[in-house]
Coordinates of C-alpha atoms in Angstrom, one line a residue:
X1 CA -3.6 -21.6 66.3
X2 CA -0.7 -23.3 64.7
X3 CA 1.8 -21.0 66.6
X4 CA -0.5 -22.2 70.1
X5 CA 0.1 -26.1 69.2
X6 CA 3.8 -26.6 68.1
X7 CA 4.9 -26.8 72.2
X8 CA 2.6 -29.8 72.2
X9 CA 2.1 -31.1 69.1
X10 CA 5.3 -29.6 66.8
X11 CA 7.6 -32.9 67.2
X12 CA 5.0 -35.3 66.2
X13 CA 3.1 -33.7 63.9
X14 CA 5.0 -31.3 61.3
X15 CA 1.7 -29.4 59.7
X16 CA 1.6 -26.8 62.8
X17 CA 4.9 -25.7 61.9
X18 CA 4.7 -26.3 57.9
X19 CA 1.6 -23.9 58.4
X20 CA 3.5 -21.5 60.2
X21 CA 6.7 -20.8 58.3
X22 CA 4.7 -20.9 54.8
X23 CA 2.5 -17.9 56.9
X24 CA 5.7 -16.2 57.2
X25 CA 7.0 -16.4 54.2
X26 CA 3.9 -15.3 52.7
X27 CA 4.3 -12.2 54.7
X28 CA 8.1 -11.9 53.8
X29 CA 9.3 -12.4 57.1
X30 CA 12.2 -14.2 56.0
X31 CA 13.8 -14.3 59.8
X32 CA 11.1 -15.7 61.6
X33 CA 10.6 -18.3 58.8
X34 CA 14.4 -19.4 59.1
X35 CA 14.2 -19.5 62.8
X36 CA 11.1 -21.9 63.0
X37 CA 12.3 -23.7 60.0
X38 CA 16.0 -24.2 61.8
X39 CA 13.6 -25.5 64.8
X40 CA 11.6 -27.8 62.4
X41 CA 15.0 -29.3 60.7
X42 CA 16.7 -29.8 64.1
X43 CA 13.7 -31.3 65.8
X44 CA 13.2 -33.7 61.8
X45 CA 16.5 -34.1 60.9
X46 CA 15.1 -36.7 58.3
X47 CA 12.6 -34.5 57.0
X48 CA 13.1 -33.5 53.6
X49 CA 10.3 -31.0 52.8
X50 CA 12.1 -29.1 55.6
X51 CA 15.5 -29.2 54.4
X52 CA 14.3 -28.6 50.5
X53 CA 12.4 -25.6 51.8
X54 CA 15.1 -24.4 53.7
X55 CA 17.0 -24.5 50.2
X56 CA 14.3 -22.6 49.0
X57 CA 14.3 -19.8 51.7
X58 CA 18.4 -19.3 51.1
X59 CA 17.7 -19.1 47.4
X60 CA 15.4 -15.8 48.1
X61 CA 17.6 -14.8 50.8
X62 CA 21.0 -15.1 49.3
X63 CA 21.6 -17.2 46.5
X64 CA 21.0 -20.7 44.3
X65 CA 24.9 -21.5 45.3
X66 CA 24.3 -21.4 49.0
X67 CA 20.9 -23.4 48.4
X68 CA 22.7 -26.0 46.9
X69 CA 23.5 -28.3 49.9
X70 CA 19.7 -28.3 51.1
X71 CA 18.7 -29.7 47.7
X72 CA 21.4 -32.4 47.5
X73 CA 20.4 -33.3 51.2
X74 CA 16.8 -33.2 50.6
X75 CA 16.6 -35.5 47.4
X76 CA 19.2 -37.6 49.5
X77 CA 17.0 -38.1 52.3
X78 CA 14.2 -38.6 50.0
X79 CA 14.3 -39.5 46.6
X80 CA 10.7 -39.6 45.8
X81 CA 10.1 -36.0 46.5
X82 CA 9.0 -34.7 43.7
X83 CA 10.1 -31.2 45.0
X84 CA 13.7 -31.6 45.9
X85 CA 14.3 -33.6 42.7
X86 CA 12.9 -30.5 40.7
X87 CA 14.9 -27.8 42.7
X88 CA 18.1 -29.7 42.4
X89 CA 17.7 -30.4 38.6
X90 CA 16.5 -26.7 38.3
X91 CA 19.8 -25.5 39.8
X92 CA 21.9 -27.0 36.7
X93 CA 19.3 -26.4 34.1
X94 CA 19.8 -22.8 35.2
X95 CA 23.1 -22.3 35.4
X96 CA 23.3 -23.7 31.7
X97 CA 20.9 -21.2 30.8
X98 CA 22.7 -18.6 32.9
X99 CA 25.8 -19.6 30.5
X100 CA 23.8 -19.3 27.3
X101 CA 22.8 -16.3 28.3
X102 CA 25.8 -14.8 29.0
X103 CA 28.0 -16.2 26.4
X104 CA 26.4 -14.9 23.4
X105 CA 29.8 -15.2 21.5
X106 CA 30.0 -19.1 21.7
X107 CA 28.3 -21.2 19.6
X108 CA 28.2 -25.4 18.3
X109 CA 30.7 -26.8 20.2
X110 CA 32.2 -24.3 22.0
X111 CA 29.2 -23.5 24.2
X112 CA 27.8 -27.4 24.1
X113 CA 31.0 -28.2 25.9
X114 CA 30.0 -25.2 28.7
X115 CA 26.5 -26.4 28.7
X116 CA 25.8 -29.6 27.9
X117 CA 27.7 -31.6 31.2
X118 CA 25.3 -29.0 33.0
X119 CA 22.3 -30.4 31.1
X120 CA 23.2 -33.8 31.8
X121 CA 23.5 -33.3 35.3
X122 CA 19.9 -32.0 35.7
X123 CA 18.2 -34.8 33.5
X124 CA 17.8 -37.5 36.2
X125 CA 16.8 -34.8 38.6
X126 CA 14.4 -32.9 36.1
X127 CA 13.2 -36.3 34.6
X128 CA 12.1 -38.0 38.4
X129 CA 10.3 -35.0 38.7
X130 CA 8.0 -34.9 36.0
X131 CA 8.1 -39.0 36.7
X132 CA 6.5 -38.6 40.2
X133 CA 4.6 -35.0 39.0
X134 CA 3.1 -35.2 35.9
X135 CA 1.3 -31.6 36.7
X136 CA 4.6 -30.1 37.0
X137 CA 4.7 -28.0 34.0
X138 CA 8.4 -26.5 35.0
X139 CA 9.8 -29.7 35.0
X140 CA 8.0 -30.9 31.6
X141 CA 9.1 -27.5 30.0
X142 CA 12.9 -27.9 30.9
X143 CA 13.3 -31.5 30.0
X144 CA 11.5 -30.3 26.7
X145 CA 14.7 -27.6 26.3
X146 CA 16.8 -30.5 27.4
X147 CA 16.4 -32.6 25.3
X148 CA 15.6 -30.2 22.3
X149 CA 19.3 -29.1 23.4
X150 CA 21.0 -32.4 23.6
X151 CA 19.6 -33.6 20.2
X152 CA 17.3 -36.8 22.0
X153 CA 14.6 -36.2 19.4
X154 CA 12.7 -39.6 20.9
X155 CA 12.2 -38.3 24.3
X156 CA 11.3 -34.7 22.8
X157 CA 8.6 -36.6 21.1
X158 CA 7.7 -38.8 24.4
X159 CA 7.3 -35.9 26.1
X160 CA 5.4 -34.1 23.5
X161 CA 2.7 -36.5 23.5
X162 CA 2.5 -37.4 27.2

């Protein structure tokens, strides 16, 4: 049905085609998602659930890097999605993680040097998320690390007890 009314309907109204590409990439089909979300983007330029899911979709194709761009342009075009704010902060809480991870040789300074600019750079992000999405676990969880990380014991504790 959704597929039948995007020729009439698909500029004005985005749900025909939101329906559709979540249907495909529930069923994996990566390439037809990209194509009808590539459609959906060009037709809503301005649409950020579009572009922030396009990020999404390149994540699982390729990579976070190449995702990068879609995020920035997303929380650009709107700064109140609670989505795109997360995805964007999730990309530099990761790749602190990521360094964490992989540099078990540093500690103290040495790795907060590597890690913390990262951290800082996903606060705002990570911190309008949880503000417009209290239910957002993900985000509440790494601004808990965050913080924990960065030594802010008063907003480890505000967050504790929201």
């Amino acid at each position: 049905i959704a597929k039948a009314a995007i020729p009439f309907y698909g500029k004005q109204d985005t749900q025909y085609v939101s329906i559709l590409i979540n249907h495909y990439l529930y069923e994996e089909k990566f390439d037809l998602a990209s194509q009808y979300l590539d459609q959906a983007i060009n037709d809503n330029p301005q649409n950020a659930e579009f572009c922030n899911l396009k990020g999404n979709l390149v994540e699982k194709q390729q990579s976070i890097e190449e995702a990068l761009p879609y995020f920035k342009k997303a929380v650009d075009l709107d700064p109140n999605n609670s989505k795109a704010q997360f995805d964007l902060g999730r990309y530099y809480y990761n790749k602190a993680v990521k360094i964490r991870d992989e540099k078990v040789d540093l500690t103290g300074d040495a790795l907060a040097k590597l890690v913390n600019p990262l951290y800082e750079q996903a606060l705002p992000y990570l911190e309008k998320a949880y503000e417009l999405d209290k239910n957002n676990l993900d985000a509440k969880n790494a601004l808990r690390s965050i913080y924990y990380q960065l030594g802010n014991e008063a907003k480890l504790n505000a967050i504790e007890n929201n």
